[in-house]
Coordinates of N, CA and C in Angstrom, one line a residue:
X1 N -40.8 -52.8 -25.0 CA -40.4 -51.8 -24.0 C -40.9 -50.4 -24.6
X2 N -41.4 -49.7 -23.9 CA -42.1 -48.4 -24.1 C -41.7 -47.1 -24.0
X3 N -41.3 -46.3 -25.2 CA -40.1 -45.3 -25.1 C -40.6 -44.0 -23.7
X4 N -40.0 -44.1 -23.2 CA -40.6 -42.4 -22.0 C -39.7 -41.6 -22.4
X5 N -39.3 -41.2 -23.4 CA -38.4 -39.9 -24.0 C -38.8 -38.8 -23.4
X6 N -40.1 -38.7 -24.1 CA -40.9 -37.7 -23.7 C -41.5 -37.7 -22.0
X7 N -41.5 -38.4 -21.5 CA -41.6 -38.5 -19.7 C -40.7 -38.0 -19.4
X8 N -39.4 -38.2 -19.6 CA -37.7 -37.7 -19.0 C -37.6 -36.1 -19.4
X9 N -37.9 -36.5 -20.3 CA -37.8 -34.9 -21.1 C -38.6 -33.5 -20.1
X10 N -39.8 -34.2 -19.9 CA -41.2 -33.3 -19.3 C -40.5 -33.0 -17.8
X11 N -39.7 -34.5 -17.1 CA -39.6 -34.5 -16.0 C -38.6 -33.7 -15.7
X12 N -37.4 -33.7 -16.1 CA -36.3 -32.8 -16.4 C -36.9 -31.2 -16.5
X13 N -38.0 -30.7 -17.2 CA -38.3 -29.5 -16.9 C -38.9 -29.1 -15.7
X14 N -39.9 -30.1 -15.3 CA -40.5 -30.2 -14.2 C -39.7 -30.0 -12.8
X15 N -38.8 -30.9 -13.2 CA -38.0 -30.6 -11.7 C -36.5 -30.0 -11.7
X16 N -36.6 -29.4 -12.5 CA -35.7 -28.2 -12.9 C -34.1 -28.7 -12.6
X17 N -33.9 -30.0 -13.6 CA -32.7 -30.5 -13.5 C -32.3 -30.9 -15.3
X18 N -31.1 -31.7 -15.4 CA -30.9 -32.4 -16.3 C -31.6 -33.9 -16.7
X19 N -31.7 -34.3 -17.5 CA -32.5 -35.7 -18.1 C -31.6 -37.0 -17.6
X20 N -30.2 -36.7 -17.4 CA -29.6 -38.0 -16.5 C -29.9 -37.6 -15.0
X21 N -30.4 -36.9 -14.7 CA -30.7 -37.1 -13.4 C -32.1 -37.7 -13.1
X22 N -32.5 -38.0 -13.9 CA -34.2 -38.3 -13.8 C -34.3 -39.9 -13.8
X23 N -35.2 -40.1 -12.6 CA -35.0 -41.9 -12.4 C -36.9 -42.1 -12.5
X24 N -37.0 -43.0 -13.3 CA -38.1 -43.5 -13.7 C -38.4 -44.8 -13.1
X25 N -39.3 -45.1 -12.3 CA -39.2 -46.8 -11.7 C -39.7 -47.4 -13.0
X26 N -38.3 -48.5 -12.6 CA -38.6 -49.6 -14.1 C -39.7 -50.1 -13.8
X27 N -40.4 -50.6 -12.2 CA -41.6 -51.5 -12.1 C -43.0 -50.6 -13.0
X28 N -43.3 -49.3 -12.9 CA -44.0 -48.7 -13.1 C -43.9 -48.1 -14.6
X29 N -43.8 -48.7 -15.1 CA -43.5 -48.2 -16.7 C -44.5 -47.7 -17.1
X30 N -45.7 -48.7 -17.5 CA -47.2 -48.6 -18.1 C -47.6 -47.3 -17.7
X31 N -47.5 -46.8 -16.5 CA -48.2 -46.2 -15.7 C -47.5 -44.6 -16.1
X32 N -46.1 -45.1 -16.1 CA -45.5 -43.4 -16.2 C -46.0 -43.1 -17.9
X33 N -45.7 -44.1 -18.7 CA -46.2 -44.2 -20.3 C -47.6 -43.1 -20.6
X34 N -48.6 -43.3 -19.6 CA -49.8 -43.0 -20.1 C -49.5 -41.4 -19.5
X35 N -48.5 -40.9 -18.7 CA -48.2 -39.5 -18.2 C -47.9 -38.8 -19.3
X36 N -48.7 -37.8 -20.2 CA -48.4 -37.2 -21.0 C -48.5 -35.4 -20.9
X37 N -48.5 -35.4 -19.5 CA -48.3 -33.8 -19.4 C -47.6 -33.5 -18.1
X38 N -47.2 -32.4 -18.2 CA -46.8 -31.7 -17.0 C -47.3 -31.8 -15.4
X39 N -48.3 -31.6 -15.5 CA -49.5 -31.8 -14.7 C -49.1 -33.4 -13.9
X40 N -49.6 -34.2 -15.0 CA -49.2 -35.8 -14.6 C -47.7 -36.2 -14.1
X41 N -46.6 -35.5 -15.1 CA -45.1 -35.8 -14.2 C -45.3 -35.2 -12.5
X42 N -45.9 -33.9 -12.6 CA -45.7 -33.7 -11.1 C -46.2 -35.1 -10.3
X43 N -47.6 -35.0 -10.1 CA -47.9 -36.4 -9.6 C -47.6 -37.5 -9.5
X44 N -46.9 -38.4 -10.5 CA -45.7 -39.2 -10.2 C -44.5 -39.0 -9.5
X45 N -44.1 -37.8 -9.8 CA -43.3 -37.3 -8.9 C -43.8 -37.2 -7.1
X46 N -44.9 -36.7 -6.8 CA -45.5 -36.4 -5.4 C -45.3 -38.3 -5.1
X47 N -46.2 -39.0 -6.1 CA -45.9 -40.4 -5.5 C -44.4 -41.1 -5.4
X48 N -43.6 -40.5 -6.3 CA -42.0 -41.0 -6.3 C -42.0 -42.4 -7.2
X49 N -42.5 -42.4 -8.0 CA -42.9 -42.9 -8.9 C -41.6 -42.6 -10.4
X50 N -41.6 -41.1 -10.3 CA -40.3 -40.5 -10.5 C -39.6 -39.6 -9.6
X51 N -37.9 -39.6 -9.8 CA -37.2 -39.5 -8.7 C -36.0 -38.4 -9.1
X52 N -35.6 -37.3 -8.5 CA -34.3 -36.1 -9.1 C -33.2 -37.3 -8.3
X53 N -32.4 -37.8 -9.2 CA -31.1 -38.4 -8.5 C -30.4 -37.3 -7.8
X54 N -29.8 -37.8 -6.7 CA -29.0 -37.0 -6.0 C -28.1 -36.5 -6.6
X55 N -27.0 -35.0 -6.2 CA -25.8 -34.9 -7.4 C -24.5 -35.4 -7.0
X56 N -24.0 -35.9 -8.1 CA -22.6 -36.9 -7.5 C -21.6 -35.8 -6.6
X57 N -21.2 -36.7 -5.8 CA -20.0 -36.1 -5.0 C -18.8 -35.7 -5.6
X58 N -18.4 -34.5 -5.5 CA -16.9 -35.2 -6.0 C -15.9 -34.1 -5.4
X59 N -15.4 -34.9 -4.6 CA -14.8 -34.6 -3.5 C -13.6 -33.7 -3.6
X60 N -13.0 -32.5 -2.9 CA -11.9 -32.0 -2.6 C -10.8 -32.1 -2.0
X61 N -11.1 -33.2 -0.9 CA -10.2 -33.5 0.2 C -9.0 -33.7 -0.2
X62 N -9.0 -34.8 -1.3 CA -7.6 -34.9 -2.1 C -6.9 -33.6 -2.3
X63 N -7.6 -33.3 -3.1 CA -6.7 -31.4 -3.4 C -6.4 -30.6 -2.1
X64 N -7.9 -30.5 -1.1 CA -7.0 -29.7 0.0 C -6.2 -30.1 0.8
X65 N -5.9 -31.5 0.7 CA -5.1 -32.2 1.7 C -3.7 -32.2 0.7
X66 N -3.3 -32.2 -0.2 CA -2.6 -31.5 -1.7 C -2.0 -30.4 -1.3
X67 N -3.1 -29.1 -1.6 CA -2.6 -28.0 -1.4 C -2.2 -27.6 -0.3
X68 N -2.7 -27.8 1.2 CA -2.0 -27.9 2.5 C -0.5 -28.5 2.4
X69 N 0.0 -29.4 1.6 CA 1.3 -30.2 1.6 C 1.9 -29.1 0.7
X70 N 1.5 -28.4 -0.4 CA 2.2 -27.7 -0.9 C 2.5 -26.3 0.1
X71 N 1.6 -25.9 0.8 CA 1.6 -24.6 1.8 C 2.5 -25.4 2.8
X72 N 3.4 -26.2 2.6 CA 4.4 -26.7 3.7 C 5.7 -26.7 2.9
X73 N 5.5 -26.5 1.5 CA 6.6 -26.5 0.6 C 7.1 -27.7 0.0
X74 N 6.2 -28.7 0.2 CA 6.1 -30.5 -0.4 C 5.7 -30.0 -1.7
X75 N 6.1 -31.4 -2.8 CA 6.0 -31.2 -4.1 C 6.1 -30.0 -5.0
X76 N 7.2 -29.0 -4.7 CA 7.5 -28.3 -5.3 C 9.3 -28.2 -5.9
X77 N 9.7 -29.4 -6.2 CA 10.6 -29.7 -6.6 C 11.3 -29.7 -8.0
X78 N 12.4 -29.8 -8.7 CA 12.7 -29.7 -9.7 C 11.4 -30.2 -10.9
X79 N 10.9 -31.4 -10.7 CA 10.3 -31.7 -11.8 C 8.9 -31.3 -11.6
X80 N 8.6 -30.5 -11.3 CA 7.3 -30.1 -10.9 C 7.2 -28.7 -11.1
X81 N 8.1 -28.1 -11.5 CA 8.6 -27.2 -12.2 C 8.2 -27.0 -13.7
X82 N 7.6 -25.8 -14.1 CA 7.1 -25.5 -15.4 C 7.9 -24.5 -16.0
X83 N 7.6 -23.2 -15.0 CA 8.3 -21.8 -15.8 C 9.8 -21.5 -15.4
X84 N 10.2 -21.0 -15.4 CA 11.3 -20.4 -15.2 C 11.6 -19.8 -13.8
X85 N 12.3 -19.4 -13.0 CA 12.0 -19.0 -11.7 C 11.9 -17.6 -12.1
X86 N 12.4 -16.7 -13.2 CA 12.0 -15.7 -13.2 C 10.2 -15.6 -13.5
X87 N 9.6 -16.7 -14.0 CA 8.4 -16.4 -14.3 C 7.5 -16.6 -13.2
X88 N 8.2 -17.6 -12.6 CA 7.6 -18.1 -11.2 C 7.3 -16.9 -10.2
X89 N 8.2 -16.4 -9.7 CA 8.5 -15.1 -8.9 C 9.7 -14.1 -9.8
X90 N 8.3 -13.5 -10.3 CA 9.8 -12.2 -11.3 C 10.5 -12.0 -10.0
X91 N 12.1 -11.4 -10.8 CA 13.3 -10.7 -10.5 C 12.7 -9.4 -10.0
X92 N 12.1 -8.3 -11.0 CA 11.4 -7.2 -10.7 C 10.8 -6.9 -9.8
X93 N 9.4 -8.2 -8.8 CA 9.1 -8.3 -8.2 C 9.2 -8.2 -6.8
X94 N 10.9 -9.0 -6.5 CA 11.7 -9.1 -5.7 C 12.5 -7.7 -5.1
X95 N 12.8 -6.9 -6.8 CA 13.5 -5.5 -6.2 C 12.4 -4.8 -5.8
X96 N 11.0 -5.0 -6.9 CA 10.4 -3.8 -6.0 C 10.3 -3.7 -4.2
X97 N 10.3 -5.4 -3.8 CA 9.8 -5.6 -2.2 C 11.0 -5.1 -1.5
X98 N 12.5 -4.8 -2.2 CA 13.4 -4.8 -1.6 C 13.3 -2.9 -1.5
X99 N 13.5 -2.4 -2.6 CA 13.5 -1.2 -2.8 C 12.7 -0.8 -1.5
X100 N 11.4 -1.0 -1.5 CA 10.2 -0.6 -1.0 C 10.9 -0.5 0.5
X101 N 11.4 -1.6 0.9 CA 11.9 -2.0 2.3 C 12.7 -0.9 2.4
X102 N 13.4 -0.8 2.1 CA 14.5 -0.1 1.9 C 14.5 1.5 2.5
X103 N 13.5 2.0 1.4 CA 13.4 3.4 1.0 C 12.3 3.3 2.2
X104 N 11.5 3.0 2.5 CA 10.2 3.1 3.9 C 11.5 3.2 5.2
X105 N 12.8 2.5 5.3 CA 13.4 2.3 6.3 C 14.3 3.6 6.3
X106 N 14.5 4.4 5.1 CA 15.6 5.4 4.8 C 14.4 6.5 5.5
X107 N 13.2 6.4 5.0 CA 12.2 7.8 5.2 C 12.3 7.6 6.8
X108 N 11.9 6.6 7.2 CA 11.9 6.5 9.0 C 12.4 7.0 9.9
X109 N 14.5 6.9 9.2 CA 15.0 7.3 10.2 C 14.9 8.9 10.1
X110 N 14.9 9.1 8.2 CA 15.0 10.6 8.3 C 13.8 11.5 9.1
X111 N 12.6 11.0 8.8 CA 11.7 11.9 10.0 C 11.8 11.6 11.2
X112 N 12.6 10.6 12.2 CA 12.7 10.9 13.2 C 14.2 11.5 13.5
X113 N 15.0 11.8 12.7 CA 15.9 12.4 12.9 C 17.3 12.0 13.7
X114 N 16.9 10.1 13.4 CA 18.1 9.8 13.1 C 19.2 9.6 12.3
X115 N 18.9 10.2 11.4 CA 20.2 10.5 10.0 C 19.2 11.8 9.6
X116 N 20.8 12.5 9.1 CA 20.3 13.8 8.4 C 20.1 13.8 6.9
X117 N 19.5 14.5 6.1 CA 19.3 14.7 4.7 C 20.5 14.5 4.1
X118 N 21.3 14.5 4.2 CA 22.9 14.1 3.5 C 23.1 12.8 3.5
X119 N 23.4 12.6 4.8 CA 23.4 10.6 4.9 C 22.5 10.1 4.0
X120 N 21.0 10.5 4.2 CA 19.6 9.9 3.8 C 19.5 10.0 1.8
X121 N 20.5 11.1 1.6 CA 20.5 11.3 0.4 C 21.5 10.2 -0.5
X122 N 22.6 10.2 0.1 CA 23.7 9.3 -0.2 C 23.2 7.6 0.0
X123 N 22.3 7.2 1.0 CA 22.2 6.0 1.6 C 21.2 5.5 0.2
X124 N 20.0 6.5 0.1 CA 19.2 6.3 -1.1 C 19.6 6.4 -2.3
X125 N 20.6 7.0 -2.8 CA 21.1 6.7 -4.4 C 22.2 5.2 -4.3
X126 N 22.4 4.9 -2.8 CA 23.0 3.2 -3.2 C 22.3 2.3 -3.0
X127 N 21.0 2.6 -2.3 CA 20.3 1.5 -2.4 C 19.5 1.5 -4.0
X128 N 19.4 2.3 -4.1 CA 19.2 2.6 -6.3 C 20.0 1.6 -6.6
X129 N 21.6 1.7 -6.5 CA 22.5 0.9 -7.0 C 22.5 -0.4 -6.7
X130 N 21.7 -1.0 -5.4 CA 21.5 -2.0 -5.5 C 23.2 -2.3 -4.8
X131 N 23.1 -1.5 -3.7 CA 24.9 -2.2 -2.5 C 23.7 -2.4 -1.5
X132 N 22.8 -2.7 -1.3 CA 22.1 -3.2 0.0 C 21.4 -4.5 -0.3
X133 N 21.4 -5.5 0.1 CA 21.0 -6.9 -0.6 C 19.6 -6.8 1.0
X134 N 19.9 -6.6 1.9 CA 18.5 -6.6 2.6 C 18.3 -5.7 4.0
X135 N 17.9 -5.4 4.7 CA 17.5 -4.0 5.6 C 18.4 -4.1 6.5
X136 N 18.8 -5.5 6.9 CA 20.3 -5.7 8.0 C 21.3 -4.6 7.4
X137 N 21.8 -5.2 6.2 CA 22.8 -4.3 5.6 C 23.1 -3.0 5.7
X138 N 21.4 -2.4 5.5 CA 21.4 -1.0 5.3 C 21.9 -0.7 6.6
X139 N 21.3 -1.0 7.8 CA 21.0 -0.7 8.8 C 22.6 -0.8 9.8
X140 N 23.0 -1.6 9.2 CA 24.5 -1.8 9.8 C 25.6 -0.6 8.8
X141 N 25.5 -0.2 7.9 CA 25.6 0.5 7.1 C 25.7 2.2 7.4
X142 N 24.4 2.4 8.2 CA 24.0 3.2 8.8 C 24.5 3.9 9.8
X143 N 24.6 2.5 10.8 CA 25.5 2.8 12.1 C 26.6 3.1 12.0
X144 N 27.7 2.5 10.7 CA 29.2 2.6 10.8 C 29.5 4.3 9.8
X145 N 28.5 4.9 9.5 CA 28.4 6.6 9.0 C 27.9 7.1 9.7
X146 N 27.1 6.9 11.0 CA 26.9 7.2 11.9 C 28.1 7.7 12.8
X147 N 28.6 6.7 13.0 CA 30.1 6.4 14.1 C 31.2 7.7 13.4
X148 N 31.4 7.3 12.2 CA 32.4 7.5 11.5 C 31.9 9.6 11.7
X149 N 31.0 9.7 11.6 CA 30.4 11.1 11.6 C 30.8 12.0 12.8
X150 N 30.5 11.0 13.7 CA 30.4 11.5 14.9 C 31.8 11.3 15.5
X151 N 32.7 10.8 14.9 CA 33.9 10.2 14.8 C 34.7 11.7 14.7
X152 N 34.7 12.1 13.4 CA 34.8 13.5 12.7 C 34.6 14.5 13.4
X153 N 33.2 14.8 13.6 CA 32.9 15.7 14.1 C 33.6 16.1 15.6
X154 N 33.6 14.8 16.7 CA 34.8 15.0 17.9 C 36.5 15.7 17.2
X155 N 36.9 14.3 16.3 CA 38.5 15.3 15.7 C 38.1 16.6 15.3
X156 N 37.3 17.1 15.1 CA 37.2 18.7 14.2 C 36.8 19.7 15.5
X157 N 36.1 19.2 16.5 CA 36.3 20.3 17.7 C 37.4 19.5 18.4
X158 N 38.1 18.9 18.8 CA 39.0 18.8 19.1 C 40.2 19.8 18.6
X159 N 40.5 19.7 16.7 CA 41.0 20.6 16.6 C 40.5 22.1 16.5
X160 N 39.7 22.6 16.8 CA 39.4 23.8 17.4 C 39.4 24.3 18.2
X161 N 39.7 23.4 19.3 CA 40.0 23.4 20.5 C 41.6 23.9 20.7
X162 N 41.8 22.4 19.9 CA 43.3 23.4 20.2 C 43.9 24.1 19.6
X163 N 43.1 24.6 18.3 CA 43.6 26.3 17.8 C 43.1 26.9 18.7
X164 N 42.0 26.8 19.5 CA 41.8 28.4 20.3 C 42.6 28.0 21.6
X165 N 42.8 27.1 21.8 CA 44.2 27.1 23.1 C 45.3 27.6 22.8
X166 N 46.0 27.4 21.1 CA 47.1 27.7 20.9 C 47.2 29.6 20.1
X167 N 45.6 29.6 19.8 CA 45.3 31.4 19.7 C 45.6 32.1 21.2
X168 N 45.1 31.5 21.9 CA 45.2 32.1 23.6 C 46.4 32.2 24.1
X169 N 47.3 31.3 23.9 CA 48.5 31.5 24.4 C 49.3 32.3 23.6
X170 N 49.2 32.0 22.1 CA 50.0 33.1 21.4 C 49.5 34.7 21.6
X171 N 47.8 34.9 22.3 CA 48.2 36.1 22.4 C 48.1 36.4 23.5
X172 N 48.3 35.6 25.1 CA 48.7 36.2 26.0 C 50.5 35.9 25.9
X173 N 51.2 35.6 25.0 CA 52.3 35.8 24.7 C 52.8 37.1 24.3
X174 N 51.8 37.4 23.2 CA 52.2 38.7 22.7 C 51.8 40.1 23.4
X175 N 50.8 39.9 25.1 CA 50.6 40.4 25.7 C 51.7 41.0 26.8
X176 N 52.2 39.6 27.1 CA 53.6 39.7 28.0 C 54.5 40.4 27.5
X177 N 55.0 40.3 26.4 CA 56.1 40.9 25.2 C 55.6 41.7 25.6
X178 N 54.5 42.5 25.0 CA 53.9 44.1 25.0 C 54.5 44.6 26.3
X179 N 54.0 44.0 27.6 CA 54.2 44.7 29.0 C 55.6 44.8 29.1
X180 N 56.2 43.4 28.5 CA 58.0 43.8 29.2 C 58.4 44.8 28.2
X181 N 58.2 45.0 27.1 CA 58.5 46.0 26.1 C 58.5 47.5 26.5
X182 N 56.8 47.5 27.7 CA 56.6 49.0 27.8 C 57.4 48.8 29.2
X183 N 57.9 48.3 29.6 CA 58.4 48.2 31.1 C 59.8 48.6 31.0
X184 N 60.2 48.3 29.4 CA 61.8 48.0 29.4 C 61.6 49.9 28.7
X185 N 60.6 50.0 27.7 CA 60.8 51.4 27.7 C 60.3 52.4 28.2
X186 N 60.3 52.4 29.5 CA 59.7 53.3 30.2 C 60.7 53.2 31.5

């Protein structure tokens, strides 16, 4: 048997691949043997004499048919499980998305001027504190300081109301007095 080291070698440069990819016909041995240059591999090559193997498949379907099952939330179960859930999805991660929510939903109403800079001030140092677990909360939160405000502010003219009802009568009281006073001294 006739070594083609040097054939596979040439041919591999030649056709600008690796040396396992390079198919030599067993019938034609003698013939590739006497190919000692570059020149000559091409030409065996033109006749197919020598051959670039095709490159092996190796398929994905498994994995994206895999990772599709996982984008459904399959095989993500306890033992499939490596880190920690904090490492999985930080804690930190979670407040920043909440924060963010949060404080974008506090700026909102303040520029449109449904809560005033007081509410908006007070609403945002407890969502700091972390008494808002998600934007329902806040927002339900909102409305019952809302209510409660507007609540207030009716009792507080109310009673102003009825100090200046009970100013008016005390001084067309002391009006009356006055007249029967000058009436009785005159």
């Amino acid at each position: 048997m006739v070594s083609l080291r040097l054939q596979k070698r040439l041919a591999a440069s030649v056709l600008k691949c690796g040396e396992r990819k390079i198919w030599l016909d067993p019938n034609e041995v003698n013939e590739i043997s006497l190919a000692n240059s570059r020149r000559n591999i091409a030409r065996l090559h033109r006749d197919g004499l020598i051959i670039k193997k095709p490159t092996v498949v190796h398929s994905r379907a498994r994995v994206n048919a895999y990772n599709e099952a996982k984008r459904k939330g399959r095989h993500t179960g306890h033992g499939k499980r490596k880190g920690t859930a904090n490492a999985r999805l930080p804690f930190k991660v979670l407040w920043m998305r909440r924060a963010r929510v949060l404080r974008r939903l506090l700026k909102k109403m303040r520029d449109s001027k449904k809560i005033d800079k007081h509410i908006y001030h007070s609403l945002y140092m407890l969502a700091k504190g972390n008494q808002f677990k998600n934007k329902r909360v806040l927002i339900e939160t909102i409305h019952t300081m809302k209510t409660e405000k507007a609540k207030e502010k009716a009792l507080e003219e109310q009673a102003e109301a009825r100090k200046n009802r009970a100013r008016a009568k005390n001084e067309r009281r002391a009006a009356r007095q006055k007249k029967l006073e000058s009436v009785e001294g005159a």
